[in-house]
Coordinates of C-alpha atoms in Angstrom, one line a residue:
X207 CA 0.0 0.0 0.0
X208 CA 3.0 2.3 0.2
X209 CA 2.7 2.6 -3.6
X210 CA -0.6 4.5 -3.1
X211 CA 1.3 7.4 -1.5
X212 CA -2.0 7.9 0.3
X213 CA -1.7 8.0 4.1
X214 CA -5.3 8.9 4.5
X215 CA -6.3 5.7 2.6
X216 CA -4.0 3.7 4.9
X217 CA -5.7 5.2 7.9
X218 CA -9.1 4.0 6.6
X219 CA -7.7 0.5 6.1
X220 CA -6.3 0.5 9.6
X221 CA -9.7 1.6 11.0
X222 CA -11.3 -1.4 9.2
X223 CA -8.6 -3.7 10.5
X224 CA -9.1 -2.3 14.0
X225 CA -12.9 -3.0 13.9
X226 CA -12.3 -6.6 12.8
X227 CA -9.6 -7.2 15.4
X228 CA -12.0 -5.9 18.1
X229 CA -14.8 -8.1 16.8
X230 CA -12.6 -11.2 17.1
X231 CA -11.4 -10.2 20.5
X232 CA -15.0 -9.7 21.7
X233 CA -15.9 -13.1 20.4
X234 CA -12.9 -14.7 22.1
X235 CA -13.9 -13.1 25.5
X236 CA -17.4 -14.2 25.1
X237 CA -16.4 -17.9 24.4
X238 CA -13.3 -17.8 26.6
X239 CA -10.9 -18.2 23.7
X240 CA -7.6 -16.6 24.5
X241 CA -5.3 -17.9 21.7
X242 CA -3.7 -16.3 18.7
X243 CA -6.0 -14.1 16.5
X244 CA -8.3 -13.3 19.5
X245 CA -6.1 -10.7 21.1
X246 CA -6.4 -6.9 21.0
X247 CA -2.6 -6.2 20.8
X248 CA -1.6 -6.1 17.1
X249 CA 2.0 -6.7 16.1
X250 CA 1.8 -4.2 13.3
X251 CA 3.0 -2.1 11.5
X252 CA 6.5 -3.1 10.2
X253 CA 8.3 0.3 9.9
X254 CA 11.7 -1.1 9.0
X255 CA 13.3 0.3 5.9
X256 CA 13.3 -1.9 2.8
X257 CA 17.0 -1.3 2.2
X258 CA 17.5 -4.4 0.1
X259 CA 14.7 -5.8 -2.0
X260 CA 16.1 -9.4 -1.7
X261 CA 14.9 -9.3 2.0
X262 CA 11.9 -11.5 2.3
X263 CA 9.9 -9.0 4.4
X264 CA 10.2 -6.0 2.2
X265 CA 6.6 -6.7 1.3
X266 CA 5.6 -5.9 4.9
X267 CA 7.2 -2.5 4.9
X268 CA 6.3 0.9 3.4
X269 CA 9.4 1.0 1.1
X270 CA 12.8 2.4 1.2
X271 CA 12.3 6.1 2.2
X272 CA 12.3 7.2 5.8
X273 CA 9.8 10.1 5.3
X274 CA 7.3 8.1 3.3
X275 CA 7.5 5.2 5.8
X276 CA 7.1 7.7 8.7
X277 CA 4.0 9.3 7.2
X278 CA 2.4 5.9 6.5
X279 CA 3.3 4.5 9.9
X280 CA 1.7 7.5 11.7
X281 CA -1.6 7.1 9.9
X282 CA -1.7 3.3 10.4
X283 CA -0.9 3.6 14.1
X284 CA -3.6 6.2 14.7
X285 CA -6.0 4.2 12.6
X286 CA -5.6 1.1 14.7
X287 CA -5.6 2.8 18.1
X288 CA -7.9 5.8 17.9
X289 CA -11.5 4.9 17.6
X290 CA -14.6 7.0 18.3
X291 CA -14.4 6.4 22.1
X292 CA -11.7 8.7 23.6
X293 CA -11.8 6.8 26.9
X294 CA -10.3 3.6 25.5
X295 CA -7.8 2.5 22.9
X296 CA -9.5 0.3 20.3
X297 CA -6.4 -1.8 19.4
X298 CA -2.8 -1.6 20.6
X299 CA -0.4 -1.0 17.6
X300 CA 3.1 -2.3 17.7
X301 CA 5.8 -0.6 15.6
X302 CA 8.5 -3.2 14.8
X303 CA 11.3 -4.4 14.6
X304 CA 13.4 -2.0 16.7
X305 CA 15.9 -1.7 15.2
X306 CA 17.9 -2.4 12.0
X307 CA 15.9 -5.4 11.1
X308 CA 16.0 -5.5 7.3
X309 CA 17.6 -8.8 6.3
X310 CA 19.1 -11.2 6.0
X311 CA 16.4 -13.7 7.1
X312 CA 18.3 -16.8 6.0
X313 CA 20.9 -15.9 3.3
X314 CA 23.8 -15.9 3.9
X315 CA 23.2 -15.6 7.7
X316 CA 20.4 -16.5 10.1
X317 CA 18.5 -13.5 11.4
X318 CA 18.4 -15.0 14.9
X319 CA 22.1 -14.4 15.3
X320 CA 22.9 -11.6 12.8
X321 CA 24.8 -8.5 13.9
X322 CA 23.9 -5.4 12.0
X323 CA 27.0 -3.3 11.9
X324 CA 25.8 0.2 11.0
X325 CA 27.4 3.7 10.7
X326 CA 25.8 6.1 13.1
X327 CA 24.9 8.5 10.3
X328 CA 22.9 5.9 8.4
X329 CA 21.2 4.7 11.6
X330 CA 20.1 8.2 12.6
X331 CA 19.1 9.5 9.1
X332 CA 17.6 6.4 7.6
X333 CA 16.5 3.7 10.1
X334 CA 15.4 5.6 13.2
X335 CA 12.9 8.2 11.9
X336 CA 9.9 5.9 11.4
X337 CA 10.2 4.6 14.9
X338 CA 10.5 8.1 16.3
X339 CA 7.4 9.1 14.3
X340 CA 5.5 6.1 15.8
X341 CA 6.4 7.4 19.3
X342 CA 5.2 10.9 18.3
X343 CA 2.0 9.3 17.0
X344 CA 1.3 7.7 20.4
X345 CA 2.1 4.1 19.6
X346 CA 1.6 2.0 22.7
X347 CA 4.0 -0.8 21.9
X348 CA 7.4 -1.3 20.3
X349 CA 8.9 -4.7 19.4
X350 CA 12.6 -5.2 19.7
X351 CA 14.3 -7.2 17.0
X352 CA 16.2 -10.5 16.7
X353 CA 19.4 -9.0 15.5
X354 CA 22.3 -7.4 17.4
X355 CA 23.2 -3.8 16.6
X356 CA 27.0 -3.2 16.6
X357 CA 27.4 -6.2 18.9
X358 CA 24.5 -5.8 21.3
X359 CA 21.3 -7.8 20.9
X360 CA 18.4 -5.3 20.4
X361 CA 16.2 -6.7 23.2
X362 CA 19.2 -6.4 25.7
X363 CA 20.2 -3.0 24.5
X364 CA 19.8 -0.4 27.3
X365 CA 21.1 2.4 25.1
X366 CA 18.4 1.6 22.5
X367 CA 15.4 0.8 24.7
X368 CA 15.9 3.1 27.8
X369 CA 18.2 5.9 26.8
X370 CA 17.0 6.6 23.2
X371 CA 13.4 5.2 23.2
X372 CA 12.3 6.3 26.7
X373 CA 14.6 9.1 27.8
X374 CA 15.2 10.9 24.5
X375 CA 11.9 10.2 22.6
X376 CA 9.7 10.0 25.7
X377 CA 8.0 6.7 24.8
X378 CA 5.4 5.8 27.4
X379 CA 4.3 2.4 26.2
X380 CA 5.7 -1.1 26.6
X381 CA 8.4 -3.1 24.7
X382 CA 7.8 -6.6 23.6
X383 CA 10.5 -8.9 22.3
X384 CA 10.3 -10.6 18.9
X385 CA 9.4 -14.2 19.7
X386 CA 12.4 -16.0 21.2
X387 CA 14.8 -13.0 20.9
X388 CA 15.7 -12.9 24.6
X389 CA 16.8 -16.6 24.6
X390 CA 18.6 -16.2 21.3
X391 CA 20.8 -13.5 22.9
X392 CA 22.2 -16.3 24.9
X393 CA 22.3 -19.4 22.6
X394 CA 22.6 -17.7 19.2
X395 CA 24.4 -14.4 19.8
X396 CA 26.3 -15.8 22.7
X397 CA 26.1 -12.4 24.3
X398 CA 25.6 -13.7 27.8
X399 CA 27.0 -16.7 29.7
X400 CA 23.6 -18.0 30.8
X401 CA 20.0 -17.8 29.8
X402 CA 19.2 -16.2 33.1
X403 CA 21.6 -13.4 32.4
X404 CA 19.9 -12.8 29.1
X405 CA 16.6 -12.5 31.0
X406 CA 18.0 -10.1 33.6
X407 CA 19.7 -7.9 31.0
X408 CA 16.5 -7.7 28.8
X409 CA 14.4 -6.6 31.8
X410 CA 17.0 -4.1 32.9
X411 CA 17.3 -2.7 29.3
X412 CA 13.6 -2.1 29.1
X413 CA 12.0 -5.2 27.4
X414 CA 8.8 -5.5 29.3
X415 CA 7.2 -8.6 27.7
X416 CA 8.9 -11.7 26.5
X417 CA 7.3 -13.4 23.5
X418 CA 8.5 -17.0 23.2
X419 CA 7.2 -20.2 21.8
X420 CA 9.9 -22.6 23.1
X421 CA 10.3 -23.7 26.7
X422 CA 11.7 -22.8 29.1
X423 CA 10.4 -19.2 28.7
X424 CA 13.0 -16.6 29.4
X425 CA 10.8 -14.6 31.8
X426 CA 9.8 -17.8 33.7
X427 CA 13.3 -17.3 35.3
X428 CA 12.4 -14.0 36.9
X429 CA 11.5 -15.4 40.3
X430 CA 14.8 -17.4 40.4
X431 CA 16.7 -14.3 39.3
X432 CA 15.1 -12.3 42.2
X433 CA 16.0 -15.0 44.7
X434 CA 19.5 -15.1 43.4
X435 CA 19.8 -11.3 43.8
X436 CA 20.4 -10.7 40.1
X437 CA 17.5 -8.4 39.8
X438 CA 15.1 -6.6 42.2
X439 CA 11.4 -6.6 42.3
X440 CA 11.2 -2.9 41.6
X441 CA 12.6 -3.4 38.1
X442 CA 10.0 -6.1 37.5
X443 CA 7.2 -3.8 38.8
X444 CA 8.1 -1.2 36.2
X445 CA 7.4 -3.6 33.4
X446 CA 4.3 -4.9 35.1
X447 CA 2.9 -1.4 35.4
X448 CA 3.5 -0.7 31.7
X449 CA 1.8 -3.9 30.6
X450 CA -1.2 -3.5 33.0
X451 CA -1.6 0.1 31.9
X452 CA -2.1 -1.1 28.3
X453 CA -4.7 -3.7 29.4
X454 CA -6.6 -1.0 31.3
X455 CA -6.4 1.3 28.3
X456 CA -8.2 -1.2 26.1
X457 CA -10.9 -1.7 28.7
X458 CA -10.0 -5.3 29.6
X459 CA -10.9 -4.9 33.3
X460 CA -14.1 -2.8 32.8
X461 CA -17.6 -4.1 32.2
X462 CA -18.3 -4.5 28.5
X463 CA -21.1 -2.0 28.7
X464 CA -18.6 0.7 29.5
X465 CA -16.5 0.0 26.5
X466 CA -17.9 1.2 23.2
X467 CA -15.9 -1.3 21.2
X468 CA -17.5 -4.2 23.0
X469 CA -20.5 -3.9 20.6
X470 CA -18.4 -4.9 17.6
X471 CA -19.3 -8.5 16.6
X472 CA -18.4 -10.9 13.9
X473 CA -20.8 -9.2 11.5
X474 CA -18.1 -6.6 10.8
X475 CA -15.8 -9.2 9.3
X476 CA -15.5 -8.8 5.5
X477 CA -18.5 -6.5 5.5
X478 CA -19.3 -4.7 2.2
X479 CA -17.6 -1.5 3.2
X480 CA -14.4 -3.4 4.0
X481 CA -14.5 -5.3 0.8
X482 CA -14.9 -2.0 -1.1
X483 CA -12.0 -0.6 0.8
X484 CA -9.8 -3.6 -0.1
X485 CA -10.5 -3.1 -3.8
X486 CA -9.8 0.7 -3.5
X487 CA -6.5 0.0 -1.8
X488 CA -5.6 -2.4 -4.6
X489 CA -6.6 0.2 -7.3
X490 CA -4.6 3.0 -5.7
X491 CA -1.5 0.9 -5.3
X492 CA -1.3 -0.2 -8.9
X493 CA 1.7 1.4 -10.7
X494 CA 1.8 1.8 -14.5
X495 CA 5.4 1.5 -15.5
X496 CA 5.2 1.4 -19.3
X497 CA 2.4 2.2 -21.8
X498 CA 3.3 2.4 -25.5
X499 CA -0.1 3.8 -26.6
X500 CA -1.9 0.5 -25.8
X501 CA -3.8 1.1 -22.6
X502 CA -6.5 1.5 -21.7
X503 CA -8.2 -1.3 -23.7
X504 CA -11.6 -1.0 -25.2
X505 CA -13.6 -4.2 -24.5
X506 CA -16.1 -3.3 -27.3
X507 CA -13.5 -3.2 -30.0
X508 CA -11.1 -5.8 -28.6
X509 CA -10.7 -8.9 -30.8
X510 CA -9.3 -11.1 -28.1
X511 CA -7.1 -11.3 -25.0
X512 CA -5.0 -14.2 -23.9
X513 CA -4.2 -14.2 -20.2
X514 CA -1.0 -16.2 -19.6
X515 CA 1.0 -17.4 -16.6
X516 CA 0.3 -19.5 -13.5
X517 CA 0.0 -16.5 -11.3
X518 CA -2.8 -15.1 -13.5
X519 CA -5.3 -17.8 -12.6
X520 CA -4.5 -19.1 -9.2
X521 CA -7.8 -20.7 -7.9
X522 CA -6.8 -20.2 -4.3
X523 CA -5.8 -16.5 -4.8
X524 CA -2.9 -17.0 -2.4
X525 CA -0.3 -15.8 -4.9
X526 CA -1.7 -12.3 -4.7
X527 CA -2.0 -12.1 -0.9
X528 CA 1.7 -12.2 0.2
X529 CA 3.1 -13.0 3.6
X530 CA 1.1 -12.7 6.8
X531 CA -2.2 -12.3 5.0
X532 CA -5.6 -13.3 6.4
X533 CA -8.2 -15.6 5.0
X534 CA -10.6 -13.5 2.9
X535 CA -14.0 -14.9 2.1
X536 CA -13.7 -13.9 -1.5
X537 CA -10.7 -13.6 -3.8
X538 CA -10.6 -12.4 -7.5
X539 CA -7.5 -13.4 -9.5
X540 CA -6.4 -11.5 -12.7
X541 CA -8.1 -13.9 -15.1
X542 CA -11.4 -13.8 -13.2
X543 CA -11.2 -10.0 -13.0
X544 CA -10.6 -9.7 -16.7
X545 CA -13.4 -12.2 -17.6
X546 CA -15.8 -10.1 -15.6
X547 CA -15.4 -7.3 -18.1
X548 CA -14.2 -9.2 -21.2
X549 CA -15.8 -12.6 -21.2
X550 CA -14.0 -13.7 -24.4
X551 CA -10.6 -13.7 -22.6
X552 CA -8.8 -17.0 -22.9
X553 CA -6.2 -18.6 -20.6
X554 CA -3.0 -20.6 -20.8
X555 CA -0.6 -21.3 -17.9
X556 CA 2.7 -21.2 -19.9
X557 CA 4.5 -22.4 -16.8
X558 CA 3.4 -25.1 -14.3
X559 CA 4.2 -22.9 -11.3
X560 CA 6.0 -19.8 -10.1
X561 CA 9.4 -21.7 -10.4
X562 CA 8.9 -22.1 -14.2
X563 CA 11.5 -24.8 -14.7
X564 CA 10.2 -26.2 -18.0
X565 CA 9.3 -24.7 -21.3
X566 CA 7.1 -27.6 -22.3
X567 CA 3.9 -25.5 -22.2
X568 CA 5.4 -22.5 -24.0
X569 CA 4.1 -23.5 -27.4
X570 CA 0.5 -23.9 -26.3
X571 CA 0.6 -20.5 -24.6
X572 CA 2.0 -18.9 -27.7
X573 CA -0.7 -20.5 -29.8
X574 CA -3.4 -19.1 -27.5
X575 CA -1.8 -15.7 -27.6
X576 CA -1.5 -15.7 -31.4
X577 CA -5.2 -16.6 -31.7
X578 CA -6.2 -13.8 -29.4
X579 CA -3.8 -11.2 -31.0
X580 CA -2.9 -9.7 -27.6
X581 CA -1.4 -11.3 -24.5
X582 CA -1.5 -10.3 -20.8
X583 CA 1.3 -12.1 -19.0
X584 CA 1.4 -12.2 -15.2
X585 CA 4.9 -12.9 -14.0
X586 CA 6.7 -12.6 -10.7
X587 CA 7.0 -14.3 -7.3
X588 CA 5.0 -15.4 -4.3
X589 CA 5.5 -15.8 -0.6
X590 CA 6.9 -19.2 -1.4
X591 CA 10.0 -17.4 -2.6
X592 CA 10.0 -14.4 -0.2
X593 CA 8.6 -14.3 3.3
X594 CA 9.6 -14.2 7.0
X595 CA 12.5 -16.6 7.2
X596 CA 13.1 -16.6 3.4
X597 CA 15.2 -14.2 1.3
X598 CA 15.7 -14.2 -2.4
X599 CA 19.1 -14.7 -4.0
X600 CA 18.3 -12.4 -7.0
X601 CA 16.1 -9.7 -8.2
X602 CA 15.5 -11.3 -11.6
X603 CA 12.5 -13.4 -12.4
X604 CA 12.7 -17.1 -11.4
X605 CA 13.3 -20.0 -13.8
X606 CA 12.2 -19.5 -17.4
X607 CA 9.6 -16.8 -16.8
X608 CA 11.6 -14.2 -18.8
X609 CA 12.0 -16.8 -21.6
X610 CA 8.2 -17.2 -21.7
X611 CA 7.9 -13.5 -22.2
X612 CA 10.5 -13.6 -25.0
X613 CA 8.7 -16.4 -26.7
X614 CA 5.5 -14.4 -26.9
X615 CA 7.3 -11.3 -28.2
X616 CA 9.1 -13.4 -30.8
X617 CA 5.6 -14.6 -32.0
X618 CA 4.9 -10.9 -32.8
X619 CA 2.2 -10.7 -30.2
X620 CA 1.9 -7.5 -28.2
X621 CA 2.4 -8.3 -24.5
X622 CA 1.1 -6.5 -21.4
X623 CA 3.2 -7.6 -18.5
X624 CA 1.8 -7.6 -15.0
X625 CA 4.3 -8.0 -12.1
X626 CA 3.1 -9.9 -9.0
X627 CA 5.6 -9.5 -6.1
X628 CA 6.7 -8.0 -2.8
X629 CA 10.4 -7.2 -3.3
X630 CA 11.1 -5.6 -6.7
X631 CA 11.6 -7.5 -10.0
X632 CA 14.4 -6.4 -12.4
X633 CA 14.1 -7.2 -16.1
X634 CA 15.6 -5.0 -18.7
X635 CA 14.1 -7.1 -21.6
X636 CA 10.6 -6.5 -20.2
X637 CA 11.1 -2.8 -20.0
X638 CA 12.5 -2.8 -23.6
X639 CA 10.0 -5.1 -25.3
X640 CA 6.7 -5.0 -23.4
X641 CA 3.8 -3.1 -24.9
X642 CA 2.8 -2.1 -21.4
X643 CA 4.0 -3.0 -17.8
X644 CA 1.8 -2.9 -14.7
X645 CA 3.2 -3.3 -11.3
X646 CA 0.5 -5.1 -9.2
X647 CA 2.6 -5.9 -6.2
X648 CA 0.6 -8.2 -3.8
X649 CA -2.7 -6.6 -4.5
X650 CA -4.8 -8.5 -2.0
X651 CA -8.1 -10.2 -2.3
X652 CA -9.4 -8.0 -5.1
X653 CA -6.1 -7.6 -7.1
X654 CA -7.7 -9.2 -10.2
X655 CA -10.7 -6.9 -10.1
X656 CA -8.6 -3.8 -9.6
X657 CA -6.2 -4.9 -12.4
X658 CA -9.2 -5.3 -14.8
X659 CA -10.5 -1.9 -13.9
X660 CA -7.2 -0.3 -14.8
X661 CA -6.7 -2.3 -18.0
X662 CA -10.1 -1.3 -19.4
X663 CA -9.9 2.3 -18.2
X664 CA -12.5 2.2 -15.5
X665 CA -9.8 3.4 -13.1
X666 CA -7.0 5.8 -14.0
X667 CA -3.8 4.5 -12.3
X668 CA -1.7 6.8 -10.1
X669 CA 0.4 4.6 -7.9
X670 CA 4.1 5.4 -7.5
X671 CA 7.0 3.1 -6.7
X672 CA 7.9 3.2 -3.0
X673 CA 11.2 1.6 -3.8
X674 CA 13.9 1.7 -6.4
X675 CA 13.9 -0.9 -9.1
X676 CA 17.6 -1.7 -9.6
X677 CA 19.1 -2.6 -13.0
X678 CA 20.0 -6.0 -11.7
X679 CA 21.2 -7.9 -8.6
X680 CA 24.7 -6.8 -9.4
X681 CA 23.7 -3.3 -8.6
X682 CA 23.3 -4.1 -4.9
X683 CA 25.9 -4.4 -2.1
X684 CA 25.9 -7.7 -0.1
X685 CA 22.7 -8.0 1.9
X686 CA 24.7 -8.2 5.2
X687 CA 26.3 -4.8 4.5
X688 CA 24.2 -2.2 6.3
X689 CA 25.7 0.8 4.7
X690 CA 23.3 2.9 2.7
X691 CA 25.8 3.8 0.1
X692 CA 24.7 2.3 -3.2
X693 CA 21.2 1.7 -1.8
X694 CA 17.9 3.5 -2.5
X695 CA 17.3 6.6 -4.6
X696 CA 19.1 8.6 -1.9
X697 CA 22.5 7.0 -2.4
X698 CA 22.4 5.0 -5.6
X699 CA 25.3 6.0 -7.9
X700 CA 23.8 4.6 -11.2
X701 CA 20.6 5.1 -13.0
X702 CA 17.9 2.5 -11.9
X703 CA 15.6 0.5 -14.1
X704 CA 12.8 2.6 -12.5
X705 CA 13.3 5.2 -9.9
X706 CA 11.6 5.7 -6.5
X707 CA 8.4 7.7 -7.0
X708 CA 7.9 6.8 -10.6
X709 CA 4.5 5.9 -12.1
X710 CA 2.5 6.8 -15.2
X711 CA -1.2 7.8 -15.7
X712 CA -3.7 7.9 -18.5
X713 CA -3.8 11.6 -17.9
X714 CA -1.0 14.2 -18.2
X715 CA -0.1 16.9 -15.7
X716 CA 2.0 20.0 -15.7
X717 CA 3.4 22.2 -12.9
X718 CA 3.9 26.0 -12.9
X719 CA 4.2 29.0 -10.6
X720 CA 6.6 27.5 -8.0
X721 CA 7.0 30.0 -5.2
X722 CA 9.1 29.8 -2.0
X723 CA 8.2 31.9 1.0
X724 CA 11.7 33.2 1.2
X725 CA 15.0 32.6 -0.6
X726 CA 17.1 33.1 2.6
X727 CA 15.9 31.7 5.9
X728 CA 17.2 31.2 9.4
X729 CA 18.2 27.7 10.6
X730 CA 14.9 27.0 12.4
X731 CA 12.5 28.6 10.1
X732 CA 9.7 26.9 8.1
X733 CA 9.9 27.1 4.3
X734 CA 6.5 27.6 2.8
X735 CA 6.1 26.3 -0.8
X736 CA 3.3 26.8 -3.3
X737 CA 2.9 25.4 -6.8
X738 CA 0.2 25.2 -9.4
X739 CA -0.8 21.8 -10.7
X740 CA -2.8 21.4 -14.0
X741 CA -4.4 18.3 -15.4
X742 CA -3.6 18.7 -19.1
X743 CA -5.1 15.3 -20.1
X744 CA -8.6 14.3 -21.3
X745 CA -9.4 12.2 -18.2
X746 CA -10.0 12.8 -14.6
X747 CA -6.9 11.6 -12.8
X748 CA -4.7 11.6 -9.7
X749 CA -1.2 13.0 -9.5
X750 CA 1.3 12.3 -6.7
X751 CA 3.0 15.6 -6.1
X752 CA 6.5 15.0 -4.7
X753 CA 8.9 17.6 -3.2
X754 CA 12.6 16.8 -2.8
X755 CA 15.4 18.8 -1.2
X756 CA 19.1 18.5 -2.0
X757 CA 21.8 19.9 0.3
X758 CA 24.5 21.1 -2.1
X759 CA 27.0 22.5 0.4
X760 CA 26.9 20.1 3.4
X761 CA 30.1 19.6 5.4
X762 CA 29.4 15.9 5.8
X763 CA 28.2 13.1 3.4
X764 CA 24.5 13.5 2.6
X765 CA 21.9 11.9 0.3
X766 CA 21.5 13.0 -3.3
X767 CA 18.1 14.3 -2.3
X768 CA 15.4 13.6 0.3
X769 CA 11.6 13.4 -0.1
X770 CA 10.3 16.1 2.2
X771 CA 6.6 16.2 1.2
X772 CA 4.0 14.6 -1.1
X773 CA 0.3 14.6 -1.7
X774 CA -2.0 12.6 -3.9
X775 CA -4.3 15.0 -5.7
X776 CA -7.4 14.3 -7.8
X777 CA -8.1 16.7 -10.7
X778 CA -10.7 16.7 -13.4
X779 CA -9.6 17.1 -17.0
X780 CA -8.5 20.6 -17.6
X781 CA -8.7 21.5 -13.8
X782 CA -5.9 23.4 -12.1
X783 CA -5.2 23.8 -8.4
X784 CA -2.7 25.7 -6.3
X785 CA -1.1 23.5 -3.6
X786 CA 0.7 24.5 -0.4
X787 CA 3.5 22.6 1.4
X788 CA 5.8 23.2 4.3
X789 CA 9.4 22.1 4.6
X790 CA 10.5 21.8 8.3
X791 CA 13.9 22.6 9.7
X792 CA 14.5 18.9 10.6
X793 CA 14.3 18.0 6.9
X794 CA 17.4 20.1 6.3
X795 CA 19.5 18.7 9.1
X796 CA 22.7 16.8 8.8
X797 CA 24.5 14.5 11.3
X798 CA 27.8 16.0 12.3
X799 CA 30.8 13.7 12.9
X800 CA 32.1 14.9 16.2
X801 CA 29.1 13.9 18.3
X802 CA 26.5 12.4 15.9
X803 CA 24.1 15.3 16.7
X804 CA 21.7 16.6 14.1
X805 CA 22.3 20.2 13.2
X806 CA 21.2 22.8 10.7
X807 CA 24.1 24.2 8.8
X808 CA 24.2 27.4 6.7
X809 CA 24.3 26.5 3.1
X810 CA 22.6 26.2 -0.2
X811 CA 19.7 23.9 -1.0
X812 CA 17.9 22.8 -4.2
X813 CA 14.1 22.1 -4.0
X814 CA 12.3 20.2 -6.8
X815 CA 8.6 19.8 -7.3
X816 CA 6.9 17.4 -9.7
X817 CA 5.3 14.0 -10.2
X818 CA 8.7 12.3 -9.9
X819 CA 12.3 12.9 -8.9
X820 CA 14.4 15.2 -11.1
X821 CA 15.8 13.1 -13.9
X822 CA 19.5 12.7 -14.6
X823 CA 20.8 13.3 -18.2
X824 CA 21.3 9.6 -18.7
X825 CA 17.8 8.6 -17.6
X826 CA 15.9 11.1 -19.8
X827 CA 15.0 8.4 -22.3
X828 CA 12.5 7.2 -19.8
X829 CA 9.0 8.7 -20.3
X830 CA 8.5 11.5 -17.8
X831 CA 5.1 11.5 -16.0
X832 CA 5.3 15.3 -15.8
X833 CA 7.6 18.3 -15.7
X834 CA 9.7 19.0 -12.7
X835 CA 10.2 22.5 -11.3
X836 CA 13.4 23.5 -9.5
X837 CA 14.3 26.5 -7.2
X838 CA 17.1 27.2 -4.8
X839 CA 17.2 28.7 -1.3
X840 CA 19.8 29.4 1.3
X841 CA 19.9 28.8 5.1
X842 CA 21.8 31.5 6.8
X843 CA 23.0 31.9 10.4
X844 CA 25.1 29.8 12.8
X845 CA 25.2 26.0 13.0
X846 CA 22.3 25.2 15.1
X847 CA 21.4 21.9 16.9
X848 CA 18.1 20.5 15.8
X849 CA 17.0 20.2 19.4
X850 CA 17.0 24.0 19.6
X851 CA 14.7 24.2 16.6
X852 CA 12.3 21.8 18.3
X853 CA 12.3 23.6 21.6

């Protein structure tokens, strides 16, 4: 859903999720069911940065950018927690995994014992901001991660959980361990000599709740640790108070009649409004990557359409759901969605499964496509190849999927490629030869219906890539390397296959009248930006307006540019609108070397506004969604700590 660039939509989705979680919780209390899926503490959202698309859990994140992730995280947290009753929290949100959890899962090292060695500048500028935003949004729970950070297991890290999280950020909720992480500090990381020492250090660091599946449970050792004098009861009481406070806040100890949310029952599950929202989320998250004057299709004049690929007609629908999905009562796959509009569509698998290890069915697929005169080919991956515990070795398509595409092209059949995936797919041949390319991601239960609406022009796509699509696997540093150099649009040194923030529309847009409130401003001043957006196309459409700032005179290494604001705007054909944005002082800060403090330096900055990033000279062959306007401004005055600006 990060591809929607629509935090308000995500808030609505979180509200629907919150209602359904509460309904299950109420049912569980009524029937005395206290197991998994009947709780009111949700271990979501994942606000880690997708720094490497091979990581199996990129699909659970909001992409590679710390600002986009922070915006989405805030709206999701508030959507889960804040219902119509101000006296109670509806569902406890948990921002995870704190911190520096972003692969590997299993290749080449096991996440349970991995030590993420990170430069302080990368940690402060890239990985921390979403968690700090969660705290500012009032999140009630933080989950500490399996990995170590610079040699210290996260759940035993006092500097992380007490000094930073509680003292500096003023977090008032509780910390829960990832499941088994405390025991793993002893038997995988070998950070302590005994399991009991791991238990004591976790409690003293600020881990309040031990999640663990395997016996003996780490926190079962607390009474023995107290008896042995290794920890005092007052430390245990602090964690108990935090956990009990959360249980009181959700109304667990109050009569159901006092808690508004107690009226939610199983009738809210998959209710029509939630199904409509699931489809809208899929629609808004579709990214049109290529369109060589083919889309949208006209079902009335279309001769035929062959839908190809095993992922296009999965009867279970699981291939479009991704990792950690629920069990929807209804799923529409791509072939079903297309047939609902164009009943004459035909189907051929081409490959037996997602691994596509044989070309034995290529000829029949090509024959079906030639008969139709147009092919829609669904390629990609599923959570069989990427998930919690499973990373990918490469960004390229598995097996002979690319060869199936080439066979269709060689038969002189125009091919629309649909990419089904979590982590990104890199394929230069598809970019060069496809008649159109649609990035579907894991579109959820109504992915097929949403795809059909986009194909036939019933919905005008406006999604944007929340990640960089690299040229190939060779573009990436090793997954165990936590440097940001060479990763994401902010630090990549080569042109990508597709850049962060990219996406096309059936409309066209232009920008004009860019104005800054001032060309020279003090170090803590707000920069006010206005720009005029015009829909120059013939269709109503949405544009994702993106603002980037580049620091051109920084005294320390900085990103090429940073996303500092965005907004998804709906305009009728021919309509214009003047938009306003603010750029905060914190978005111009750098991390200085001597003490790793964030400061505002005097210097020159470049601000760009458009439907994409500014394009490099070597990437201008790629179709531009819109023009990009650029202006410059200067920060004047002394070097100023960011904390003084916040005061």
